[in-house]
Amino acid sequence: MKLSGYLFTLGLLLPAAGVMHGATITFASQGTPSDPNEWNSLGASITITRNPAWAPALPGSDWVSYFNTGDPASSLFMSPPNGTVVSFFELLTLPWEASSASITYRADDSAAFYINNVLVRPEAPVAGNTYTRCSDVPVGCTVNTEVTMDITPFLSSGANTLRFDVAQRNGSSFGLNYLGSVAGPGPAIENPVPEPATFGLIGMSLLAIGLWRRGPLKG
């Protein structure tokens, strides 16, 4: 038996090496009944029928509000008074430090975005804004005025609170839609320290290999 044979035998006796694998957490506006980590300053967040002028909801998400404030043609539609600002929250709990994280969001008329009470992006400027559908400039309610951004520097391991201060500036519909993801390291499976009995088994195996190499003892 060559050296490679010894190594092969040892390989059978020692635990396999551990591996590190990645993990991704996704989050999206879905309303409090579907996601208890969501709420707003007036109570539970609900899914709403979107205004036809809005972009379709991002994959796996819904447009949300505090009341039926989406499609003006829908039953019990209500338009919040101008100047109304409602805060929408998402509790995002991370088991590790984020290696990368991003979010895409839209709002009608616009929204300021905070993470852990730190302003990440302000509401769209009011001056010169016609709000024909919603804000003319990001962040608004269309694909052209949605915002996609890196939020990695604002997150930490443990509980993170995302807050969207959605503002009504020019009547009619009101709502919020978002989708995000956070990537980080998965749990590492590390080799345990071999027990003393394991070393004993290795020693006995090496002794047996040596005797096998020498052949039977002569009298």
Coordinates of N, CA and C in Angstrom, one line a residue:
M1 N 0.9 -1.2 0.0 CA 0.0 0.0 0.0 C 0.9 1.2 0.0
K2 N 0.6 2.2 -0.9 CA 1.4 3.4 -1.0 C 0.9 4.4 0.0
L3 N 1.6 5.6 0.0 CA 1.2 6.7 0.9 C -0.2 7.1 0.7
S4 N -0.6 7.1 -0.6 CA -2.0 7.5 -0.9 C -3.0 6.6 -0.2
G5 N -2.6 5.4 0.0 CA -3.5 4.5 0.6 C -3.7 4.8 2.1
Y6 N -2.6 5.2 2.7 CA -2.7 5.6 4.1 C -3.6 6.9 4.2
L7 N -3.4 7.8 3.3 CA -4.2 9.0 3.4 C -5.7 8.7 3.1
F8 N -6.0 7.7 2.3 CA -7.3 7.4 2.0 C -8.0 6.8 3.3
T9 N -7.2 5.9 3.9 CA -7.7 5.3 5.2 C -8.0 6.4 6.2
L10 N -7.1 7.3 6.4 CA -7.3 8.4 7.3 C -8.5 9.2 6.9
G11 N -8.7 9.4 5.6 CA -9.8 10.2 5.2 C -11.1 9.5 5.6
L12 N -11.2 8.2 5.6 CA -12.4 7.5 6.0 C -12.7 7.7 7.5
L13 N -11.6 7.9 8.3 CA -11.7 8.0 9.7 C -12.0 9.4 10.2
L14 N -11.6 10.4 9.5 CA -11.7 11.8 9.9 C -13.1 12.4 9.4
P15 N -13.7 13.3 10.2 CA -14.9 13.9 9.7 C -14.7 14.7 8.4
A16 N -15.7 14.8 7.6 CA -15.7 15.6 6.4 C -15.6 17.1 6.7
A17 N -14.9 17.8 5.8 CA -14.7 19.3 6.0 C -16.0 20.0 5.9
G18 N -16.2 21.0 6.8 CA -17.5 21.8 6.7 C -17.5 22.8 5.5
V19 N -18.6 23.3 5.1 CA -18.8 24.2 4.0 C -19.5 25.4 4.5
M20 N -19.3 26.5 3.8 CA -20.0 27.8 4.1 C -20.9 28.0 2.9
H21 N -22.2 28.2 3.1 CA -23.1 28.5 2.0 C -23.9 29.7 2.2
G22 N -24.3 30.4 1.2 CA -25.0 31.7 1.3 C -26.4 31.5 1.5
A23 N -27.0 32.6 2.0 CA -28.5 32.7 2.3 C -29.0 34.0 1.8
T24 N -30.3 34.0 1.4 CA -30.9 35.2 0.9 C -32.3 35.4 1.6
I25 N -32.6 36.5 2.1 CA -33.9 36.8 2.7 C -34.6 37.8 1.8
T26 N -35.8 37.6 1.4 CA -36.6 38.5 0.6 C -37.7 39.1 1.4
F27 N -38.1 40.3 1.1 CA -39.3 40.9 1.8 C -40.0 41.7 0.8
A28 N -41.3 41.9 1.0 CA -42.2 42.6 0.1 C -43.4 43.1 0.8
S29 N -44.0 44.2 0.2 CA -45.3 44.7 0.7 C -46.4 43.7 0.4
Q30 N -47.0 43.1 1.4 CA -48.0 42.1 1.2 C -49.2 42.3 2.1
G31 N -49.1 43.3 3.0 CA -50.2 43.6 4.0 C -50.1 42.8 5.2
T32 N -50.6 43.3 6.3 CA -50.4 42.7 7.7 C -51.0 41.3 7.8
P33 N -52.2 41.0 7.2 CA -52.7 39.6 7.3 C -51.8 38.6 6.7
S34 N -51.0 38.9 5.7 CA -50.1 38.0 5.1 C -48.7 38.0 5.7
D35 N -48.4 39.2 6.3 CA -47.0 39.3 6.9 C -47.2 40.2 8.1
P36 N -47.2 39.5 9.3 CA -47.3 40.3 10.5 C -46.2 41.2 10.8
N37 N -45.1 41.2 10.0 CA -44.0 42.1 10.2 C -44.3 43.4 9.5
E38 N -45.5 43.6 9.0 CA -45.8 44.9 8.3 C -47.0 45.5 9.1
W39 N -46.9 46.8 9.2 CA -48.0 47.6 9.8 C -47.8 49.1 9.4
N40 N -48.8 49.9 9.8 CA -48.6 51.3 9.5 C -49.1 52.2 10.7
S41 N -48.8 53.4 10.7 CA -49.1 54.3 11.8 C -50.5 54.4 12.2
L42 N -51.4 53.9 11.3 CA -52.9 54.0 11.6 C -53.4 52.6 11.9
G43 N -52.6 51.6 11.9 CA -53.0 50.2 12.2 C -52.5 49.2 11.2
A44 N -53.3 48.3 10.8 CA -52.9 47.2 9.9 C -52.8 47.7 8.4
S45 N -51.8 47.2 7.7 CA -51.7 47.5 6.3 C -52.5 46.5 5.5
I46 N -53.2 46.9 4.4 CA -54.0 46.0 3.7 C -53.6 46.1 2.2
T47 N -53.9 45.0 1.5 CA -53.7 45.1 0.0 C -54.8 45.8 -0.6
I48 N -54.5 46.5 -1.7 CA -55.5 47.3 -2.4 C -55.5 47.0 -3.9
T49 N -56.6 47.3 -4.6 CA -56.6 47.3 -6.0 C -55.9 48.5 -6.5
R50 N -54.9 48.3 -7.4 CA -54.1 49.4 -7.8 C -54.8 50.4 -8.7
N51 N -54.4 51.6 -8.7 CA -54.9 52.6 -9.7 C -54.3 52.1 -11.1
P52 N -55.2 52.1 -12.1 CA -54.7 51.6 -13.4 C -53.5 52.4 -13.9
A53 N -53.2 53.6 -13.4 CA -52.1 54.4 -13.9 C -50.8 54.0 -13.2
W54 N -50.9 53.2 -12.1 CA -49.7 52.7 -11.4 C -49.0 51.6 -12.2
A55 N -47.7 51.4 -11.9 CA -47.0 50.2 -12.4 C -47.6 49.0 -11.7
P56 N -47.7 47.8 -12.4 CA -48.1 46.6 -11.8 C -47.2 46.3 -10.6
A57 N -47.8 45.6 -9.6 CA -47.0 45.3 -8.4 C -45.8 44.5 -8.7
L58 N -44.7 44.7 -8.0 CA -43.5 43.9 -8.2 C -43.8 42.5 -7.9
P59 N -43.0 41.5 -8.5 CA -43.3 40.1 -8.3 C -43.3 39.7 -6.8
G60 N -44.3 39.0 -6.4 CA -44.4 38.5 -5.1 C -44.9 39.6 -4.1
S61 N -45.3 40.7 -4.6 CA -45.7 41.8 -3.7 C -47.1 42.3 -4.1
D62 N -47.7 43.2 -3.3 CA -48.9 43.9 -3.6 C -48.8 45.4 -3.3
W63 N -49.7 46.2 -3.9 CA -49.8 47.5 -3.5 C -50.6 47.5 -2.2
V64 N -50.1 48.3 -1.2 CA -50.7 48.3 0.1 C -51.1 49.8 0.5
S65 N -52.0 49.8 1.5 CA -52.4 51.1 2.1 C -53.0 50.9 3.4
Y66 N -53.6 51.9 4.0 CA -54.3 51.7 5.3 C -55.8 51.6 5.1
F67 N -56.3 51.9 3.8 CA -57.7 51.8 3.5 C -57.8 51.6 2.0
N68 N -59.0 51.6 1.4 CA -59.1 51.3 0.0 C -58.8 52.6 -0.8
T69 N -57.6 52.9 -1.0 CA -57.2 54.2 -1.6 C -56.5 54.0 -2.9
G70 N -56.7 52.9 -3.6 CA -56.1 52.6 -4.9 C -56.9 53.0 -6.1
D71 N -57.7 52.1 -6.6 CA -58.4 52.4 -7.8 C -59.7 53.2 -7.5
P72 N -59.8 54.4 -8.1 CA -61.0 55.2 -7.8 C -62.3 54.6 -8.2
A73 N -62.2 53.6 -9.1 CA -63.5 52.9 -9.5 C -63.9 51.8 -8.6
S74 N -63.0 51.4 -7.6 CA -63.4 50.3 -6.8 C -64.3 50.7 -5.7
S75 N -65.0 49.7 -5.1 CA -66.0 50.0 -4.1 C -65.3 50.6 -2.8
L76 N -66.0 51.6 -2.2 CA -65.6 52.2 -1.0 C -64.2 52.9 -1.1
F77 N -63.9 53.4 -2.3 CA -62.7 54.1 -2.5 C -62.7 55.4 -1.7
M78 N -61.5 55.7 -1.1 CA -61.4 56.9 -0.3 C -60.1 57.6 -0.7
S79 N -60.2 58.9 -0.9 CA -59.0 59.7 -1.3 C -58.5 60.5 0.0
P80 N -57.3 60.2 0.5 CA -56.9 61.0 1.7 C -56.7 62.5 1.4
P81 N -56.9 63.3 2.3 CA -56.8 64.8 2.1 C -55.3 65.1 1.8
N82 N -55.1 66.1 1.0 CA -53.7 66.6 0.7 C -53.0 66.9 2.1
G83 N -51.8 66.6 2.1 CA -51.0 66.8 3.3 C -51.0 65.6 4.2
T84 N -51.8 64.5 3.9 CA -51.7 63.3 4.7 C -50.4 62.6 4.6
V85 N -49.8 62.2 5.6 CA -48.6 61.3 5.6 C -48.8 60.2 6.5
V86 N -48.7 59.0 6.0 CA -48.9 57.7 6.8 C -47.6 57.0 6.7
S87 N -47.1 56.5 7.9 CA -45.8 55.7 7.9 C -46.1 54.2 7.8
F88 N -45.5 53.6 6.9 CA -45.6 52.1 6.7 C -44.3 51.5 7.2
F89 N -44.4 50.4 7.9 CA -43.3 49.8 8.5 C -43.1 48.3 8.1
E90 N -41.8 47.9 8.0 CA -41.5 46.5 7.8 C -40.4 46.2 8.8
L91 N -40.6 45.1 9.6 CA -39.6 44.7 10.5 C -38.8 43.6 9.8
L92 N -37.5 43.8 9.7 CA -36.6 42.9 8.9 C -35.5 42.4 9.9
T93 N -35.6 41.1 10.3 CA -34.7 40.6 11.2 C -33.6 39.7 10.5
L94 N -32.4 40.1 10.7 CA -31.3 39.4 10.0 C -30.4 38.6 11.0
P95 N -30.1 37.3 10.7 CA -29.3 36.5 11.6 C -27.8 36.7 11.4
W96 N -27.5 37.6 10.5 CA -26.0 37.9 10.2 C -25.9 39.3 9.6
E97 N -24.7 39.7 9.5 CA -24.4 41.0 8.8 C -24.7 40.8 7.3
A98 N -25.4 41.8 6.7 CA -25.7 41.7 5.3 C -24.4 41.9 4.4
S99 N -24.2 41.0 3.4 CA -23.1 41.2 2.5 C -23.6 42.0 1.3
S100 N -24.9 42.0 1.0 CA -25.5 42.9 0.0 C -27.0 42.9 0.2
A101 N -27.6 44.1 -0.1 CA -29.0 44.2 0.1 C -29.5 45.4 -0.8
S102 N -30.7 45.2 -1.4 CA -31.3 46.2 -2.3 C -32.8 46.2 -2.1
I103 N -33.4 47.3 -2.5 CA -34.8 47.4 -2.5 C -35.3 48.2 -3.7
T104 N -36.5 47.9 -4.2 CA -37.2 48.7 -5.2 C -38.5 49.1 -4.7
Y105 N -38.9 50.4 -4.8 CA -40.1 50.8 -4.2 C -40.8 51.9 -5.0
R106 N -42.1 52.0 -4.9 CA -42.9 53.0 -5.6 C -43.9 53.5 -4.6
A107 N -44.4 54.7 -4.8 CA -45.4 55.3 -3.9 C -46.2 56.3 -4.7
D108 N -47.5 56.5 -4.2 CA -48.3 57.6 -4.8 C -48.8 58.4 -3.5
D109 N -48.5 59.7 -3.4 CA -47.8 60.5 -4.4 C -46.3 60.3 -4.4
S110 N -45.7 60.2 -3.2 CA -44.3 59.9 -3.1 C -44.1 59.4 -1.7
A111 N -42.8 59.1 -1.3 CA -42.5 58.6 0.0 C -41.1 58.9 0.4
A112 N -40.8 59.3 1.7 CA -39.5 59.3 2.2 C -39.2 57.9 2.8
F113 N -38.0 57.5 2.8 CA -37.6 56.1 3.2 C -36.6 56.2 4.3
Y114 N -36.8 55.5 5.3 CA -35.9 55.4 6.5 C -35.6 54.0 6.9
I115 N -34.4 53.7 7.4 CA -34.0 52.5 8.0 C -33.4 52.8 9.4
N116 N -34.1 52.2 10.4 CA -33.6 52.4 11.8 C -33.6 53.9 12.1
N117 N -34.6 54.6 11.6 CA -34.7 56.1 11.8 C -33.7 56.9 11.2
V118 N -32.9 56.3 10.3 CA -32.0 57.1 9.5 C -32.6 57.3 8.1
L119 N -32.6 58.6 7.6 CA -33.2 58.9 6.3 C -32.3 58.3 5.2
V120 N -32.8 57.4 4.4 CA -32.1 56.8 3.3 C -32.3 57.6 2.0
R121 N -33.6 58.0 1.8 CA -34.0 58.8 0.6 C -35.1 59.6 0.9
P122 N -35.1 60.9 0.7 CA -36.2 61.8 1.0 C -37.3 61.7 0.0
E123 N -38.5 62.2 0.3 CA -39.6 62.3 -0.6 C -39.2 63.1 -1.8
A124 N -39.9 62.9 -2.9 CA -39.6 63.7 -4.1 C -39.9 65.2 -3.8
P125 N -39.2 66.1 -4.4 CA -39.4 67.5 -4.1 C -40.8 68.0 -4.6
V126 N -41.4 68.8 -3.8 CA -42.7 69.3 -4.1 C -42.7 70.5 -5.1
A127 N -41.7 71.3 -5.0 CA -41.6 72.5 -5.9 C -41.5 72.1 -7.3
G128 N -42.4 72.6 -8.2 CA -42.4 72.3 -9.6 C -43.0 71.0 -10.0
N129 N -43.5 70.2 -9.0 CA -44.0 68.8 -9.2 C -45.5 68.9 -9.5
T130 N -45.9 68.5 -10.7 CA -47.3 68.6 -11.1 C -48.1 67.4 -10.6
Y131 N -47.5 66.3 -10.2 CA -48.2 65.1 -9.7 C -49.4 64.7 -10.6
T132 N -49.1 64.7 -11.9 CA -50.1 64.3 -12.9 C -50.7 63.0 -12.6
R133 N -49.9 61.9 -12.3 CA -50.4 60.6 -11.8 C -50.0 60.5 -10.3
C134 N -48.8 60.8 -10.1 CA -48.2 60.8 -8.7 C -47.0 61.7 -8.9
S135 N -45.9 61.6 -8.2 CA -44.8 62.4 -8.4 C -44.2 62.3 -9.8
D136 N -43.8 63.5 -10.4 CA -43.2 63.5 -11.7 C -41.8 62.9 -11.7
V137 N -41.2 62.9 -10.5 CA -39.8 62.5 -10.4 C -39.7 61.4 -9.2
P138 N -38.7 60.6 -9.2 CA -38.6 59.6 -8.2 C -38.6 60.2 -6.8
V139 N -39.4 59.5 -5.9 CA -40.0 58.3 -6.1 C -41.5 58.6 -6.4
G140 N -42.0 57.8 -7.5 CA -43.4 58.0 -7.8 C -44.0 56.6 -7.9
C141 N -45.0 56.5 -8.7 CA -45.8 55.2 -8.8 C -45.7 54.4 -10.1
T142 N -44.8 54.9 -11.0 CA -44.6 54.3 -12.3 C -43.2 53.6 -12.4
V143 N -43.0 52.8 -13.4 CA -41.7 52.2 -13.6 C -40.6 53.2 -13.8
N144 N -41.0 54.3 -14.5 CA -40.0 55.4 -14.7 C -39.7 56.2 -13.5
T145 N -40.5 56.1 -12.5 CA -40.2 56.9 -11.3 C -40.0 56.0 -10.0
E146 N -39.9 54.7 -10.2 CA -39.6 53.9 -9.1 C -38.1 54.1 -8.7
V147 N -37.8 53.6 -7.5 CA -36.4 53.7 -7.1 C -35.9 52.4 -6.7
T148 N -34.7 52.0 -7.2 CA -34.0 50.8 -6.8 C -32.6 51.3 -6.2
M149 N -32.3 50.8 -5.0 CA -31.1 51.3 -4.4 C -30.5 50.2 -3.5
D150 N -29.2 50.4 -3.2 CA -28.4 49.6 -2.3 C -28.6 50.1 -0.9
I151 N -29.1 49.1 0.0 CA -29.3 49.5 1.3 C -28.4 48.8 2.3
T152 N -27.4 48.1 1.8 CA -26.5 47.3 2.6 C -25.9 48.1 3.8
P153 N -25.4 49.4 3.6 CA -24.7 50.1 4.7 C -25.7 50.5 5.8
F154 N -27.0 50.4 5.6 CA -27.9 50.8 6.6 C -28.4 49.7 7.5
L155 N -28.1 48.5 7.1 CA -28.6 47.3 7.9 C -27.5 46.7 8.8
S156 N -28.0 46.1 9.8 CA -27.1 45.4 10.8 C -27.8 44.0 11.2
S157 N -27.0 43.2 11.8 CA -27.6 41.9 12.2 C -28.6 42.2 13.4
G158 N -29.6 41.4 13.4 CA -30.7 41.6 14.4 C -31.9 42.3 13.7
A159 N -32.6 43.0 14.5 CA -33.9 43.7 14.1 C -33.6 45.0 13.4
N160 N -34.2 45.2 12.2 CA -34.1 46.4 11.4 C -35.5 46.9 11.1
T161 N -35.8 48.2 11.3 CA -37.1 48.7 11.0 C -37.0 49.6 9.7
L162 N -37.7 49.2 8.7 CA -37.8 50.0 7.5 C -39.1 50.8 7.6
R163 N -39.0 52.1 7.2 CA -40.2 53.0 7.3 C -40.3 53.8 6.0
F164 N -41.6 53.8 5.5 CA -41.9 54.6 4.3 C -42.9 55.6 4.7
D165 N -42.6 56.9 4.7 CA -43.5 57.9 5.0 C -44.2 58.3 3.7
V166 N -45.4 57.7 3.4 CA -46.1 58.0 2.1 C -46.9 59.2 2.3
A167 N -46.8 60.1 1.3 CA -47.4 61.4 1.4 C -48.5 61.6 0.3
Q168 N -49.6 62.2 0.6 CA -50.6 62.7 -0.3 C -50.4 64.1 -0.6
R169 N -50.1 64.5 -1.9 CA -49.8 65.9 -2.3 C -50.8 66.5 -3.3
N170 N -51.5 65.6 -4.1 CA -52.4 66.2 -5.1 C -53.7 65.4 -5.3
G171 N -54.2 64.9 -4.2 CA -55.5 64.2 -4.3 C -55.5 62.9 -4.9
S172 N -56.6 62.3 -5.1 CA -56.9 61.0 -5.7 C -56.2 59.8 -4.9
S173 N -55.5 58.9 -5.7 CA -55.1 57.7 -5.1 C -53.9 57.8 -4.2
F174 N -53.6 56.7 -3.4 CA -52.6 56.8 -2.4 C -52.2 55.3 -2.2
G175 N -50.8 55.0 -2.2 CA -50.4 53.6 -2.0 C -48.9 53.5 -2.0
L176 N -48.5 52.2 -1.7 CA -47.1 51.9 -1.5 C -46.9 50.5 -2.1
N177 N -45.7 50.3 -2.7 CA -45.4 49.0 -3.2 C -43.8 48.8 -3.2
Y178 N -43.4 47.7 -2.6 CA -41.9 47.5 -2.5 C -41.5 46.0 -2.6
L179 N -40.3 45.8 -2.9 CA -39.7 44.4 -2.9 C -38.2 44.6 -2.7
G180 N -37.7 43.7 -1.8 CA -36.3 43.8 -1.5 C -35.7 42.5 -1.2
S181 N -34.4 42.4 -1.1 CA -33.7 41.2 -0.7 C -32.4 41.5 0.0
V182 N -32.0 40.6 0.9 CA -30.7 40.7 1.6 C -30.0 39.4 1.5
A183 N -28.7 39.5 1.2 CA -27.8 38.3 1.1 C -26.8 38.4 2.2
G184 N -26.5 37.2 2.7 CA -25.5 37.1 3.7 C -25.0 35.7 3.8
P185 N -24.0 35.4 4.7 CA -23.4 34.1 4.8 C -24.4 33.2 5.5
G186 N -24.5 31.9 5.1 CA -25.3 31.0 5.7 C -24.5 30.4 6.9
P187 N -25.1 29.5 7.7 CA -24.4 28.9 8.8 C -23.3 28.1 8.4
A188 N -22.1 28.2 9.1 CA -21.0 27.4 8.8 C -21.0 26.1 9.5
I189 N -20.8 25.0 8.8 CA -20.7 23.7 9.5 C -19.2 23.4 9.7
E190 N -18.8 23.5 10.9 CA -17.4 23.4 11.2 C -17.1 22.0 11.7
N191 N -15.8 21.5 11.4 CA -15.4 20.2 11.9 C -15.3 20.2 13.4
P192 N -15.9 19.3 14.1 CA -15.7 19.2 15.5 C -14.3 18.7 15.9
V193 N -13.8 19.0 17.1 CA -12.5 18.5 17.5 C -12.7 17.0 17.8
P194 N -11.8 16.2 17.2 CA -12.0 14.7 17.4 C -11.9 14.3 18.8
E195 N -12.8 13.4 19.3 CA -12.7 12.9 20.6 C -11.5 12.0 20.8
P196 N -11.0 11.8 22.1 CA -9.8 11.0 22.3 C -10.0 9.6 21.7
A197 N -11.3 9.1 21.8 CA -11.5 7.7 21.2 C -11.2 7.7 19.7
T198 N -11.5 8.9 19.0 CA -11.2 8.9 17.6 C -9.7 8.8 17.3
F199 N -8.9 9.5 18.1 CA -7.4 9.3 17.9 C -7.0 7.9 18.2
G200 N -7.7 7.2 19.2 CA -7.3 5.8 19.5 C -7.6 4.9 18.3
L201 N -8.8 5.2 17.6 CA -9.1 4.4 16.4 C -8.2 4.6 15.3
I202 N -7.7 5.9 15.1 CA -6.8 6.2 14.1 C -5.5 5.4 14.4
G203 N -5.0 5.4 15.7 CA -3.8 4.7 16.0 C -3.9 3.2 15.7
M204 N -5.0 2.6 16.1 CA -5.2 1.2 15.9 C -5.2 0.9 14.4
S205 N -5.8 1.8 13.6 CA -5.9 1.5 12.2 C -4.5 1.6 11.6
L206 N -3.7 2.5 12.0 CA -2.3 2.6 11.5 C -1.5 1.4 11.9
L207 N -1.7 0.9 13.1 CA -1.0 -0.2 13.6 C -1.4 -1.4 12.7
A208 N -2.7 -1.6 12.5 CA -3.1 -2.7 11.6 C -2.6 -2.6 10.2
I209 N -2.5 -1.4 9.7 CA -1.9 -1.2 8.4 C -0.5 -1.7 8.4
G210 N 0.3 -1.3 9.4 CA 1.7 -1.7 9.5 C 1.9 -3.1 9.6
L211 N 1.1 -3.8 10.4 CA 1.2 -5.3 10.5 C 0.8 -5.9 9.2
W212 N -0.2 -5.4 8.5 CA -0.5 -6.0 7.2 C 0.6 -5.8 6.2
R213 N 1.3 -4.7 6.2 CA 2.4 -4.5 5.3 C 3.6 -5.5 5.6
R214 N 3.8 -5.8 6.9 CA 4.9 -6.7 7.3 C 4.6 -8.1 7.0
G215 N 3.4 -8.5 6.9 CA 3.0 -9.9 6.7 C 3.0 -10.7 8.0
P216 N 2.8 -12.0 8.0 CA 2.7 -12.8 9.2 C 4.1 -12.9 9.9
L217 N 4.1 -12.9 11.2 CA 5.4 -13.0 11.9 C 5.9 -14.4 11.8
K218 N 7.2 -14.5 11.6 CA 7.9 -15.8 11.5 C 8.3 -16.3 12.9
G219 N 8.2 -17.7 13.1 CA 8.6 -18.2 14.4 C 10.1 -18.4 14.5

